[in-house]
């Protein structure tokens, strides 16, 4: 197993202190199919439930990712990354996150005996910061937007390993498991649509890589906040607009580092990018709660997107999946 550059194809070991190639290309992961992945560090991983629910008049399958140990799907990537890093002798990591990835990395690092430092935006919710600290990780708050946090951690990286959920392809190797679970739970069927809230694209790319291996792609619909929509602007050839505050903090990413990969995944799946207003997000969160599902704003983004996309209904035989990315206490 090793990293290789997506541009020049140069190889790098898993324990490299480089977060991308010297040519500027981002890393991809090479793994022999027969290679055994390490899994000694565990927080009791489970196959999360797939629940059929009618919201308004729309029948959906909700993938309950809030059932993970730290409360979000980011545990999938953290489990994979921390296990492989422990195996190659990494003892200290740094990570930047708007909250959920930081919590997942901090938790699994704690379980592995790895020291963790997490950089978060100043606007990160107190609950998420409290959760990260509870795992024993050091917290550094960075003033400004999410992108400034990523820049700050790069300046700070010295001896610690940069365990980035954006740059490090081991994280996507973990989120890929979501595709296989959905396929298994649908009795080896691929759904017609999956609606995914997208900031850095860690869930969408994991789904894409997983279903690509399975051999058939669902239509991947990326949902962004109308206040921060770089993918929407790019795919629809629109001029950039100023990013404004949104209640969907988890996907408020102005410059996704893997934008080209995300757009390729959407194109190859015959999907699309749509945007939703904050009011629609709040409505989706409320209607979910009134049916027993209290989720974070980012989870509600995808539900709002599905309701908007199918506002005039959908064929009865369509299988539509909406992953609920994290619990409401996040």
PDB file of C-alpha atoms in Angstrom:
ATOM      1  CA  UNK A   1       0.000   0.000   0.000  1.00  0.00           C
ATOM      2  CA  UNK A   2       1.314   3.443  -0.911  1.00  0.00           C
ATOM      3  CA  UNK A   3       0.285   6.894  -2.112  1.00  0.00           C
ATOM      4  CA  UNK A   4       0.849   8.061  -5.667  1.00  0.00           C
ATOM      5  CA  UNK A   5       0.438  11.459  -7.290  1.00  0.00           C
ATOM      6  CA  UNK A   6      -2.708  11.901  -9.359  1.00  0.00           C
ATOM      7  CA  UNK A   7      -0.722  14.038 -11.821  1.00  0.00           C
ATOM      8  CA  UNK A   8       2.864  12.793 -12.201  1.00  0.00           C
ATOM      9  CA  UNK A   9       2.317   9.306 -10.666  1.00  0.00           C
ATOM     10  CA  UNK A  10       5.281   9.607  -8.270  1.00  0.00           C
ATOM     11  CA  UNK A  11       5.040   7.176  -5.342  1.00  0.00           C
ATOM     12  CA  UNK A  12       5.117   8.115  -1.649  1.00  0.00           C
ATOM     13  CA  UNK A  13       5.085   5.896   1.467  1.00  0.00           C
ATOM     14  CA  UNK A  14       2.060   6.009   3.773  1.00  0.00           C
ATOM     15  CA  UNK A  15       4.140   7.664   6.521  1.00  0.00           C
ATOM     16  CA  UNK A  16       5.317  10.528   4.283  1.00  0.00           C
ATOM     17  CA  UNK A  17       5.318  13.970   5.867  1.00  0.00           C
ATOM     18  CA  UNK A  18       4.218  15.428   2.522  1.00  0.00           C
ATOM     19  CA  UNK A  19       0.486  16.024   2.233  1.00  0.00           C
ATOM     20  CA  UNK A  20       0.614  16.289  -1.546  1.00  0.00           C
ATOM     21  CA  UNK A  21       3.153  15.735  -4.317  1.00  0.00           C
ATOM     22  CA  UNK A  22       6.002  18.155  -4.917  1.00  0.00           C
ATOM     23  CA  UNK A  23       4.440  18.828  -8.337  1.00  0.00           C
ATOM     24  CA  UNK A  24       1.244  19.987  -6.612  1.00  0.00           C
ATOM     25  CA  UNK A  25      -0.830  16.910  -7.415  1.00  0.00           C
ATOM     26  CA  UNK A  26      -3.032  15.301  -4.781  1.00  0.00           C
ATOM     27  CA  UNK A  27      -2.425  11.789  -3.527  1.00  0.00           C
ATOM     28  CA  UNK A  28      -4.382   8.696  -4.431  1.00  0.00           C
ATOM     29  CA  UNK A  29      -4.075   5.320  -2.741  1.00  0.00           C
ATOM     30  CA  UNK A  30      -2.675   2.176  -4.341  1.00  0.00           C
ATOM     31  CA  UNK A  31      -3.729  -0.985  -2.546  1.00  0.00           C
ATOM     32  CA  UNK A  32      -3.264  -4.531  -3.746  1.00  0.00           C
ATOM     33  CA  UNK A  33      -6.630  -6.351  -3.652  1.00  0.00           C
ATOM     34  CA  UNK A  34      -5.079  -9.096  -1.542  1.00  0.00           C
ATOM     35  CA  UNK A  35      -3.588  -6.664   0.958  1.00  0.00           C
ATOM     36  CA  UNK A  36      -4.954  -6.921   4.491  1.00  0.00           C
ATOM     37  CA  UNK A  37      -5.985  -3.632   6.098  1.00  0.00           C
ATOM     38  CA  UNK A  38      -5.213  -3.207   9.776  1.00  0.00           C
ATOM     39  CA  UNK A  39      -8.201  -2.888  12.125  1.00  0.00           C
ATOM     40  CA  UNK A  40      -6.900  -3.396  15.668  1.00  0.00           C
ATOM     41  CA  UNK A  41      -8.094   0.051  16.821  1.00  0.00           C
ATOM     42  CA  UNK A  42     -11.862  -0.139  17.284  1.00  0.00           C
ATOM     43  CA  UNK A  43     -14.652   1.870  18.857  1.00  0.00           C
ATOM     44  CA  UNK A  44     -17.283  -0.777  18.168  1.00  0.00           C
ATOM     45  CA  UNK A  45     -17.990  -0.056  14.503  1.00  0.00           C
ATOM     46  CA  UNK A  46     -21.433  -1.104  13.283  1.00  0.00           C
ATOM     47  CA  UNK A  47     -23.379  -1.275  10.053  1.00  0.00           C
ATOM     48  CA  UNK A  48     -25.590   1.790  10.438  1.00  0.00           C
ATOM     49  CA  UNK A  49     -29.354   1.313   9.918  1.00  0.00           C
ATOM     50  CA  UNK A  50     -31.113   2.085   6.649  1.00  0.00           C
ATOM     51  CA  UNK A  51     -34.566   3.377   7.583  1.00  0.00           C
ATOM     52  CA  UNK A  52     -37.464   3.879   5.177  1.00  0.00           C
ATOM     53  CA  UNK A  53     -39.352   7.074   5.972  1.00  0.00           C
ATOM     54  CA  UNK A  54     -41.946   9.265   4.273  1.00  0.00           C
ATOM     55  CA  UNK A  55     -41.170  12.978   4.591  1.00  0.00           C
ATOM     56  CA  UNK A  56     -44.089  15.051   3.394  1.00  0.00           C
ATOM     57  CA  UNK A  57     -45.073  12.884   0.424  1.00  0.00           C
ATOM     58  CA  UNK A  58     -41.576  11.722  -0.457  1.00  0.00           C
ATOM     59  CA  UNK A  59     -40.462   8.164   0.322  1.00  0.00           C
ATOM     60  CA  UNK A  60     -36.787   8.057   1.265  1.00  0.00           C
ATOM     61  CA  UNK A  61     -34.260   5.673   2.728  1.00  0.00           C
ATOM     62  CA  UNK A  62     -32.363   7.427   5.518  1.00  0.00           C
ATOM     63  CA  UNK A  63     -28.886   6.063   6.252  1.00  0.00           C
ATOM     64  CA  UNK A  64     -28.427   6.727   9.960  1.00  0.00           C
ATOM     65  CA  UNK A  65     -24.761   7.703  10.174  1.00  0.00           C
ATOM     66  CA  UNK A  66     -25.303   9.335  13.569  1.00  0.00           C
ATOM     67  CA  UNK A  67     -25.070   5.810  15.029  1.00  0.00           C
ATOM     68  CA  UNK A  68     -21.274   5.919  14.830  1.00  0.00           C
ATOM     69  CA  UNK A  69     -19.290   6.198  18.073  1.00  0.00           C
ATOM     70  CA  UNK A  70     -18.552   9.932  17.789  1.00  0.00           C
ATOM     71  CA  UNK A  71     -21.902  10.761  16.179  1.00  0.00           C
ATOM     72  CA  UNK A  72     -21.012  11.213  12.512  1.00  0.00           C
ATOM     73  CA  UNK A  73     -19.963   9.358   9.358  1.00  0.00           C
ATOM     74  CA  UNK A  74     -16.440  10.739   9.750  1.00  0.00           C
ATOM     75  CA  UNK A  75     -15.729   7.727  11.984  1.00  0.00           C
ATOM     76  CA  UNK A  76     -15.504   5.637   8.809  1.00  0.00           C
ATOM     77  CA  UNK A  77     -12.514   7.593   7.547  1.00  0.00           C
ATOM     78  CA  UNK A  78     -10.908   8.012  10.966  1.00  0.00           C
ATOM     79  CA  UNK A  79     -11.108   4.265  11.656  1.00  0.00           C
ATOM     80  CA  UNK A  80      -9.312   3.448   8.423  1.00  0.00           C
ATOM     81  CA  UNK A  81      -6.688   6.171   8.657  1.00  0.00           C
ATOM     82  CA  UNK A  82      -5.716   5.780  12.307  1.00  0.00           C
ATOM     83  CA  UNK A  83      -5.410   2.010  11.991  1.00  0.00           C
ATOM     84  CA  UNK A  84      -3.015   2.257   9.056  1.00  0.00           C
ATOM     85  CA  UNK A  85      -1.043   5.116  10.645  1.00  0.00           C
ATOM     86  CA  UNK A  86      -0.590   3.189  13.876  1.00  0.00           C
ATOM     87  CA  UNK A  87       0.739   0.256  11.879  1.00  0.00           C
ATOM     88  CA  UNK A  88       3.472   2.388  10.261  1.00  0.00           C
ATOM     89  CA  UNK A  89       4.523   3.895  13.579  1.00  0.00           C
ATOM     90  CA  UNK A  90       2.887   7.341  13.578  1.00  0.00           C
ATOM     91  CA  UNK A  91       2.734   8.702  17.141  1.00  0.00           C
ATOM     92  CA  UNK A  92       1.470  12.274  16.695  1.00  0.00           C
ATOM     93  CA  UNK A  93      -1.035  13.835  14.288  1.00  0.00           C
ATOM     94  CA  UNK A  94      -2.504  17.226  13.441  1.00  0.00           C
ATOM     95  CA  UNK A  95      -5.806  17.774  11.645  1.00  0.00           C
ATOM     96  CA  UNK A  96      -8.017  20.707  10.653  1.00  0.00           C
ATOM     97  CA  UNK A  97     -11.769  20.380  10.850  1.00  0.00           C
ATOM     98  CA  UNK A  98     -15.038  22.228  11.272  1.00  0.00           C
ATOM     99  CA  UNK A  99     -15.839  19.741  14.022  1.00  0.00           C
ATOM    100  CA  UNK A 100     -16.951  16.223  13.110  1.00  0.00           C
ATOM    101  CA  UNK A 101     -13.741  15.044  11.440  1.00  0.00           C
ATOM    102  CA  UNK A 102     -11.749  16.502  14.306  1.00  0.00           C
ATOM    103  CA  UNK A 103     -13.871  14.613  16.833  1.00  0.00           C
ATOM    104  CA  UNK A 104     -13.557  11.353  14.917  1.00  0.00           C
ATOM    105  CA  UNK A 105      -9.793  11.680  14.484  1.00  0.00           C
ATOM    106  CA  UNK A 106      -9.325  12.684  18.129  1.00  0.00           C
ATOM    107  CA  UNK A 107     -11.372   9.712  19.352  1.00  0.00           C
ATOM    108  CA  UNK A 108      -9.606   7.096  17.256  1.00  0.00           C
ATOM    109  CA  UNK A 109      -6.218   8.664  17.983  1.00  0.00           C
ATOM    110  CA  UNK A 110      -6.994   8.384  21.702  1.00  0.00           C
ATOM    111  CA  UNK A 111      -7.926   4.725  21.269  1.00  0.00           C
ATOM    112  CA  UNK A 112      -4.656   4.145  19.399  1.00  0.00           C
ATOM    113  CA  UNK A 113      -2.464   6.015  21.874  1.00  0.00           C
ATOM    114  CA  UNK A 114      -1.613   8.677  19.296  1.00  0.00           C
ATOM    115  CA  UNK A 115      -1.262  12.324  20.328  1.00  0.00           C
ATOM    116  CA  UNK A 116      -3.660  14.630  18.438  1.00  0.00           C
ATOM    117  CA  UNK A 117      -3.867  18.379  17.832  1.00  0.00           C
ATOM    118  CA  UNK A 118      -6.999  19.661  16.100  1.00  0.00           C
ATOM    119  CA  UNK A 119      -7.361  23.066  14.419  1.00  0.00           C
ATOM    120  CA  UNK A 120     -10.927  24.376  14.202  1.00  0.00           C
ATOM    121  CA  UNK A 121     -12.593  27.587  12.965  1.00  0.00           C
ATOM    122  CA  UNK A 122     -13.452  30.094  15.700  1.00  0.00           C
ATOM    123  CA  UNK A 123     -17.123  29.632  14.734  1.00  0.00           C
ATOM    124  CA  UNK A 124     -17.124  25.898  15.564  1.00  0.00           C
ATOM    125  CA  UNK A 125     -19.939  25.032  17.952  1.00  0.00           C
ATOM    126  CA  UNK A 126     -18.977  24.788  21.647  1.00  0.00           C
ATOM    127  CA  UNK A 127     -20.394  21.272  21.758  1.00  0.00           C
ATOM    128  CA  UNK A 128     -18.036  20.010  19.076  1.00  0.00           C
ATOM    129  CA  UNK A 129     -15.046  21.682  20.732  1.00  0.00           C
ATOM    130  CA  UNK A 130     -15.997  20.144  24.081  1.00  0.00           C
ATOM    131  CA  UNK A 131     -16.245  16.725  22.453  1.00  0.00           C
ATOM    132  CA  UNK A 132     -12.801  16.987  20.832  1.00  0.00           C
ATOM    133  CA  UNK A 133     -11.214  18.130  24.092  1.00  0.00           C
ATOM    134  CA  UNK A 134     -12.851  15.260  25.960  1.00  0.00           C
ATOM    135  CA  UNK A 135     -10.789  12.807  23.910  1.00  0.00           C
ATOM    136  CA  UNK A 136      -7.607  14.507  25.112  1.00  0.00           C
ATOM    137  CA  UNK A 137      -6.774  16.356  21.902  1.00  0.00           C
ATOM    138  CA  UNK A 138      -5.267  19.842  21.918  1.00  0.00           C
ATOM    139  CA  UNK A 139      -7.484  22.503  20.309  1.00  0.00           C
ATOM    140  CA  UNK A 140      -6.359  25.539  18.325  1.00  0.00           C
ATOM    141  CA  UNK A 141      -9.066  27.988  17.234  1.00  0.00           C
ATOM    142  CA  UNK A 142      -8.514  29.914  14.001  1.00  0.00           C
ATOM    143  CA  UNK A 143     -10.304  33.166  13.237  1.00  0.00           C
ATOM    144  CA  UNK A 144     -12.057  33.360   9.878  1.00  0.00           C
ATOM    145  CA  UNK A 145     -13.621  30.949   7.400  1.00  0.00           C
ATOM    146  CA  UNK A 146     -13.061  27.182   7.175  1.00  0.00           C
ATOM    147  CA  UNK A 147     -10.391  27.608   4.472  1.00  0.00           C
ATOM    148  CA  UNK A 148      -8.256  29.722   6.817  1.00  0.00           C
ATOM    149  CA  UNK A 149      -8.180  26.856   9.304  1.00  0.00           C
ATOM    150  CA  UNK A 150      -6.719  24.564   6.647  1.00  0.00           C
ATOM    151  CA  UNK A 151      -4.075  27.171   5.820  1.00  0.00           C
ATOM    152  CA  UNK A 152      -3.185  27.615   9.501  1.00  0.00           C
ATOM    153  CA  UNK A 153      -2.561  23.929  10.117  1.00  0.00           C
ATOM    154  CA  UNK A 154      -0.216  23.712   7.124  1.00  0.00           C
ATOM    155  CA  UNK A 155       1.890  26.498   8.593  1.00  0.00           C
ATOM    156  CA  UNK A 156       2.008  24.681  11.932  1.00  0.00           C
ATOM    157  CA  UNK A 157       2.941  21.201  10.685  1.00  0.00           C
ATOM    158  CA  UNK A 158       6.483  20.291  11.753  1.00  0.00           C
ATOM    159  CA  UNK A 159       7.192  16.866  13.239  1.00  0.00           C
ATOM    160  CA  UNK A 160       3.570  15.709  13.500  1.00  0.00           C
ATOM    161  CA  UNK A 161       1.854  13.762  10.730  1.00  0.00           C
ATOM    162  CA  UNK A 162      -0.826  15.758   8.894  1.00  0.00           C
ATOM    163  CA  UNK A 163      -3.775  13.359   9.138  1.00  0.00           C
ATOM    164  CA  UNK A 164      -5.996  15.339   6.795  1.00  0.00           C
ATOM    165  CA  UNK A 165      -9.465  14.056   5.972  1.00  0.00           C
ATOM    166  CA  UNK A 166      -9.205  16.045   2.732  1.00  0.00           C
ATOM    167  CA  UNK A 167      -5.683  15.395   1.455  1.00  0.00           C
ATOM    168  CA  UNK A 168      -5.082  11.881   2.806  1.00  0.00           C
ATOM    169  CA  UNK A 169      -6.663   9.176   0.596  1.00  0.00           C
ATOM    170  CA  UNK A 170      -6.811   6.725   3.499  1.00  0.00           C
ATOM    171  CA  UNK A 171      -9.824   8.683   4.729  1.00  0.00           C
ATOM    172  CA  UNK A 172     -11.713   8.039   1.478  1.00  0.00           C
ATOM    173  CA  UNK A 173     -10.791   4.376   1.699  1.00  0.00           C
ATOM    174  CA  UNK A 174     -12.790   4.444   4.930  1.00  0.00           C
ATOM    175  CA  UNK A 175     -15.822   6.394   3.708  1.00  0.00           C
ATOM    176  CA  UNK A 176     -16.001   4.006   0.743  1.00  0.00           C
ATOM    177  CA  UNK A 177     -17.527   1.435   3.107  1.00  0.00           C
ATOM    178  CA  UNK A 178     -20.760   3.439   3.043  1.00  0.00           C
ATOM    179  CA  UNK A 179     -21.394   2.373  -0.561  1.00  0.00           C
ATOM    180  CA  UNK A 180     -20.924  -1.304   0.246  1.00  0.00           C
ATOM    181  CA  UNK A 181     -23.284  -1.107   3.226  1.00  0.00           C
ATOM    182  CA  UNK A 182     -26.034   0.540   1.181  1.00  0.00           C
ATOM    183  CA  UNK A 183     -25.599  -2.059  -1.569  1.00  0.00           C
ATOM    184  CA  UNK A 184     -25.817  -4.884   0.970  1.00  0.00           C
ATOM    185  CA  UNK A 185     -28.842  -3.407   2.763  1.00  0.00           C
ATOM    186  CA  UNK A 186     -30.706  -3.007  -0.542  1.00  0.00           C
ATOM    187  CA  UNK A 187     -30.115  -6.719  -1.251  1.00  0.00           C
ATOM    188  CA  UNK A 188     -27.379  -6.088  -3.803  1.00  0.00           C
ATOM    189  CA  UNK A 189     -29.193  -3.305  -5.604  1.00  0.00           C
ATOM    190  CA  UNK A 190     -27.807   0.124  -6.445  1.00  0.00           C
ATOM    191  CA  UNK A 191     -30.190   2.993  -5.593  1.00  0.00           C
ATOM    192  CA  UNK A 192     -31.328   5.468  -8.221  1.00  0.00           C
ATOM    193  CA  UNK A 193     -30.273   8.597  -6.321  1.00  0.00           C
ATOM    194  CA  UNK A 194     -28.147   9.505  -3.330  1.00  0.00           C
ATOM    195  CA  UNK A 195     -28.344  13.063  -1.961  1.00  0.00           C
ATOM    196  CA  UNK A 196     -25.147  14.156  -0.234  1.00  0.00           C
ATOM    197  CA  UNK A 197     -24.263  17.403   1.587  1.00  0.00           C
ATOM    198  CA  UNK A 198     -20.933  18.483   0.115  1.00  0.00           C
ATOM    199  CA  UNK A 199     -18.168  20.701   1.456  1.00  0.00           C
ATOM    200  CA  UNK A 200     -14.863  18.899   0.926  1.00  0.00           C
ATOM    201  CA  UNK A 201     -16.605  15.884  -0.586  1.00  0.00           C
ATOM    202  CA  UNK A 202     -15.405  13.170   1.801  1.00  0.00           C
ATOM    203  CA  UNK A 203     -18.736  11.326   1.761  1.00  0.00           C
ATOM    204  CA  UNK A 204     -19.527  11.836  -1.923  1.00  0.00           C
ATOM    205  CA  UNK A 205     -16.107  10.641  -3.074  1.00  0.00           C
ATOM    206  CA  UNK A 206     -16.268   7.626  -0.779  1.00  0.00           C
ATOM    207  CA  UNK A 207     -19.656   6.701  -2.257  1.00  0.00           C
ATOM    208  CA  UNK A 208     -18.332   7.199  -5.776  1.00  0.00           C
ATOM    209  CA  UNK A 209     -15.238   5.047  -5.274  1.00  0.00           C
ATOM    210  CA  UNK A 210     -17.265   2.334  -3.554  1.00  0.00           C
ATOM    211  CA  UNK A 211     -20.017   2.084  -6.152  1.00  0.00           C
ATOM    212  CA  UNK A 212     -17.407   2.312  -8.917  1.00  0.00           C
ATOM    213  CA  UNK A 213     -15.848  -0.860  -7.487  1.00  0.00           C
ATOM    214  CA  UNK A 214     -19.282  -2.476  -7.239  1.00  0.00           C
ATOM    215  CA  UNK A 215     -19.724  -1.783 -10.941  1.00  0.00           C
ATOM    216  CA  UNK A 216     -22.732   0.536 -11.154  1.00  0.00           C
ATOM    217  CA  UNK A 217     -23.226   4.126 -10.079  1.00  0.00           C
ATOM    218  CA  UNK A 218     -26.285   5.786  -8.546  1.00  0.00           C
ATOM    219  CA  UNK A 219     -26.942   9.387  -9.523  1.00  0.00           C
ATOM    220  CA  UNK A 220     -24.983  11.404  -6.978  1.00  0.00           C
ATOM    221  CA  UNK A 221     -26.675  14.712  -6.143  1.00  0.00           C
ATOM    222  CA  UNK A 222     -24.389  17.117  -4.294  1.00  0.00           C
ATOM    223  CA  UNK A 223     -26.285  19.580  -2.100  1.00  0.00           C
ATOM    224  CA  UNK A 224     -24.677  22.862  -1.045  1.00  0.00           C
ATOM    225  CA  UNK A 225     -25.810  25.879   0.914  1.00  0.00           C
ATOM    226  CA  UNK A 226     -26.896  28.793  -1.241  1.00  0.00           C
ATOM    227  CA  UNK A 227     -24.503  30.883   0.863  1.00  0.00           C
ATOM    228  CA  UNK A 228     -21.446  28.786  -0.063  1.00  0.00           C
ATOM    229  CA  UNK A 229     -21.739  26.983  -3.404  1.00  0.00           C
ATOM    230  CA  UNK A 230     -18.409  26.671  -5.267  1.00  0.00           C
ATOM    231  CA  UNK A 231     -19.332  23.338  -6.872  1.00  0.00           C
ATOM    232  CA  UNK A 232     -22.666  24.674  -8.094  1.00  0.00           C
ATOM    233  CA  UNK A 233     -20.981  27.701  -9.632  1.00  0.00           C
ATOM    234  CA  UNK A 234     -18.312  25.588 -11.304  1.00  0.00           C
ATOM    235  CA  UNK A 235     -20.563  22.921 -12.785  1.00  0.00           C
ATOM    236  CA  UNK A 236     -23.084  25.488 -14.045  1.00  0.00           C
ATOM    237  CA  UNK A 237     -20.390  27.873 -15.357  1.00  0.00           C
ATOM    238  CA  UNK A 238     -21.470  30.706 -13.085  1.00  0.00           C
ATOM    239  CA  UNK A 239     -19.253  33.507 -11.758  1.00  0.00           C
ATOM    240  CA  UNK A 240     -17.965  33.176  -8.205  1.00  0.00           C
ATOM    241  CA  UNK A 241     -19.991  34.930  -5.546  1.00  0.00           C
ATOM    242  CA  UNK A 242     -19.102  36.107  -2.080  1.00  0.00           C
ATOM    243  CA  UNK A 243     -19.435  33.486   0.636  1.00  0.00           C
ATOM    244  CA  UNK A 244     -21.804  34.536   3.391  1.00  0.00           C
ATOM    245  CA  UNK A 245     -22.511  32.897   6.779  1.00  0.00           C
ATOM    246  CA  UNK A 246     -24.711  29.801   6.737  1.00  0.00           C
ATOM    247  CA  UNK A 247     -26.193  27.566   9.411  1.00  0.00           C
ATOM    248  CA  UNK A 248     -24.640  24.611   7.546  1.00  0.00           C
ATOM    249  CA  UNK A 249     -21.160  25.170   8.987  1.00  0.00           C
ATOM    250  CA  UNK A 250     -19.960  21.667   8.161  1.00  0.00           C
ATOM    251  CA  UNK A 251     -20.078  22.261   4.401  1.00  0.00           C
ATOM    252  CA  UNK A 252     -19.068  25.940   4.315  1.00  0.00           C
ATOM    253  CA  UNK A 253     -15.948  25.269   2.233  1.00  0.00           C
ATOM    254  CA  UNK A 254     -15.158  27.958  -0.322  1.00  0.00           C
ATOM    255  CA  UNK A 255     -12.336  26.132  -2.114  1.00  0.00           C
ATOM    256  CA  UNK A 256     -12.665  22.333  -2.026  1.00  0.00           C
ATOM    257  CA  UNK A 257      -9.210  20.873  -2.662  1.00  0.00           C
ATOM    258  CA  UNK A 258     -10.637  17.894  -4.536  1.00  0.00           C
ATOM    259  CA  UNK A 259     -13.118  19.892  -6.601  1.00  0.00           C
ATOM    260  CA  UNK A 260     -12.062  18.295  -9.903  1.00  0.00           C
ATOM    261  CA  UNK A 261     -12.521  14.795  -8.460  1.00  0.00           C
ATOM    262  CA  UNK A 262     -15.913  15.708  -7.015  1.00  0.00           C
ATOM    263  CA  UNK A 263     -17.130  17.166 -10.301  1.00  0.00           C
ATOM    264  CA  UNK A 264     -15.871  14.110 -12.201  1.00  0.00           C
ATOM    265  CA  UNK A 265     -17.768  11.836  -9.807  1.00  0.00           C
ATOM    266  CA  UNK A 266     -20.955  13.847 -10.344  1.00  0.00           C
ATOM    267  CA  UNK A 267     -20.489  13.832 -14.116  1.00  0.00           C
ATOM    268  CA  UNK A 268     -19.738  10.105 -14.340  1.00  0.00           C
ATOM    269  CA  UNK A 269     -22.764   9.276 -12.196  1.00  0.00           C
ATOM    270  CA  UNK A 270     -25.012  11.564 -14.297  1.00  0.00           C
ATOM    271  CA  UNK A 271     -25.716  13.489 -11.117  1.00  0.00           C
ATOM    272  CA  UNK A 272     -25.975  17.193 -10.381  1.00  0.00           C
ATOM    273  CA  UNK A 273     -25.227  19.951  -7.873  1.00  0.00           C
ATOM    274  CA  UNK A 274     -28.110  21.835  -6.271  1.00  0.00           C
ATOM    275  CA  UNK A 275     -28.329  24.478  -3.558  1.00  0.00           C
ATOM    276  CA  UNK A 276     -30.739  25.084  -0.695  1.00  0.00           C
ATOM    277  CA  UNK A 277     -31.519  28.119   1.435  1.00  0.00           C
ATOM    278  CA  UNK A 278     -31.021  28.184   5.199  1.00  0.00           C
ATOM    279  CA  UNK A 279     -34.792  28.343   5.670  1.00  0.00           C
ATOM    280  CA  UNK A 280     -35.180  25.033   3.822  1.00  0.00           C
ATOM    281  CA  UNK A 281     -32.446  23.473   5.962  1.00  0.00           C
ATOM    282  CA  UNK A 282     -34.195  24.554   9.161  1.00  0.00           C
ATOM    283  CA  UNK A 283     -37.500  23.211   7.846  1.00  0.00           C
ATOM    284  CA  UNK A 284     -35.922  19.849   7.013  1.00  0.00           C
ATOM    285  CA  UNK A 285     -34.285  19.620  10.435  1.00  0.00           C
ATOM    286  CA  UNK A 286     -37.605  20.405  12.123  1.00  0.00           C
ATOM    287  CA  UNK A 287     -39.669  17.936  10.119  1.00  0.00           C
ATOM    288  CA  UNK A 288     -37.114  15.189  10.781  1.00  0.00           C
ATOM    289  CA  UNK A 289     -37.181  15.936  14.509  1.00  0.00           C
ATOM    290  CA  UNK A 290     -40.979  15.736  14.527  1.00  0.00           C
ATOM    291  CA  UNK A 291     -40.636  12.230  13.123  1.00  0.00           C
ATOM    292  CA  UNK A 292     -38.090  11.203  15.745  1.00  0.00           C
ATOM    293  CA  UNK A 293     -34.807  12.069  14.008  1.00  0.00           C
ATOM    294  CA  UNK A 294     -32.816  14.902  15.592  1.00  0.00           C
ATOM    295  CA  UNK A 295     -29.888  15.627  13.277  1.00  0.00           C
ATOM    296  CA  UNK A 296     -27.319  18.347  12.748  1.00  0.00           C
ATOM    297  CA  UNK A 297     -27.821  21.075  10.143  1.00  0.00           C
ATOM    298  CA  UNK A 298     -25.506  19.407   7.628  1.00  0.00           C
ATOM    299  CA  UNK A 299     -27.682  16.271   7.682  1.00  0.00           C
ATOM    300  CA  UNK A 300     -30.751  18.410   7.097  1.00  0.00           C
ATOM    301  CA  UNK A 301     -29.087  19.926   4.011  1.00  0.00           C
ATOM    302  CA  UNK A 302     -29.367  16.648   2.108  1.00  0.00           C
ATOM    303  CA  UNK A 303     -33.004  16.116   3.126  1.00  0.00           C
ATOM    304  CA  UNK A 304     -33.826  19.683   2.072  1.00  0.00           C
ATOM    305  CA  UNK A 305     -32.145  18.977  -1.256  1.00  0.00           C
ATOM    306  CA  UNK A 306     -34.171  15.820  -1.861  1.00  0.00           C
ATOM    307  CA  UNK A 307     -37.450  17.574  -1.011  1.00  0.00           C
ATOM    308  CA  UNK A 308     -36.574  20.393  -3.400  1.00  0.00           C
ATOM    309  CA  UNK A 309     -35.375  18.095  -6.203  1.00  0.00           C
ATOM    310  CA  UNK A 310     -38.526  15.962  -6.060  1.00  0.00           C
ATOM    311  CA  UNK A 311     -40.978  18.738  -5.195  1.00  0.00           C
ATOM    312  CA  UNK A 312     -43.276  17.492  -7.963  1.00  0.00           C
ATOM    313  CA  UNK A 313     -42.967  13.884  -6.866  1.00  0.00           C
ATOM    314  CA  UNK A 314     -40.906  10.924  -8.078  1.00  0.00           C
ATOM    315  CA  UNK A 315     -41.636   7.536  -9.681  1.00  0.00           C
ATOM    316  CA  UNK A 316     -42.735   5.017  -7.036  1.00  0.00           C
ATOM    317  CA  UNK A 317     -40.021   2.537  -7.995  1.00  0.00           C
ATOM    318  CA  UNK A 318     -37.142   5.001  -7.477  1.00  0.00           C
ATOM    319  CA  UNK A 319     -34.911   4.212  -4.530  1.00  0.00           C
ATOM    320  CA  UNK A 320     -33.600   7.453  -3.018  1.00  0.00           C
ATOM    321  CA  UNK A 321     -30.985   7.435  -0.267  1.00  0.00           C
ATOM    322  CA  UNK A 322     -30.241  10.339   2.062  1.00  0.00           C
ATOM    323  CA  UNK A 323     -27.388   9.771   4.530  1.00  0.00           C
ATOM    324  CA  UNK A 324     -27.926  11.584   7.824  1.00  0.00           C
ATOM    325  CA  UNK A 325     -24.329  12.646   8.369  1.00  0.00           C
ATOM    326  CA  UNK A 326     -24.397  13.443  12.094  1.00  0.00           C
ATOM    327  CA  UNK A 327     -26.570  13.665  15.201  1.00  0.00           C
ATOM    328  CA  UNK A 328     -28.237  16.844  16.387  1.00  0.00           C
ATOM    329  CA  UNK A 329     -26.076  17.192  19.483  1.00  0.00           C
ATOM    330  CA  UNK A 330     -23.085  17.757  17.236  1.00  0.00           C
TER     331      UNK A 330
END
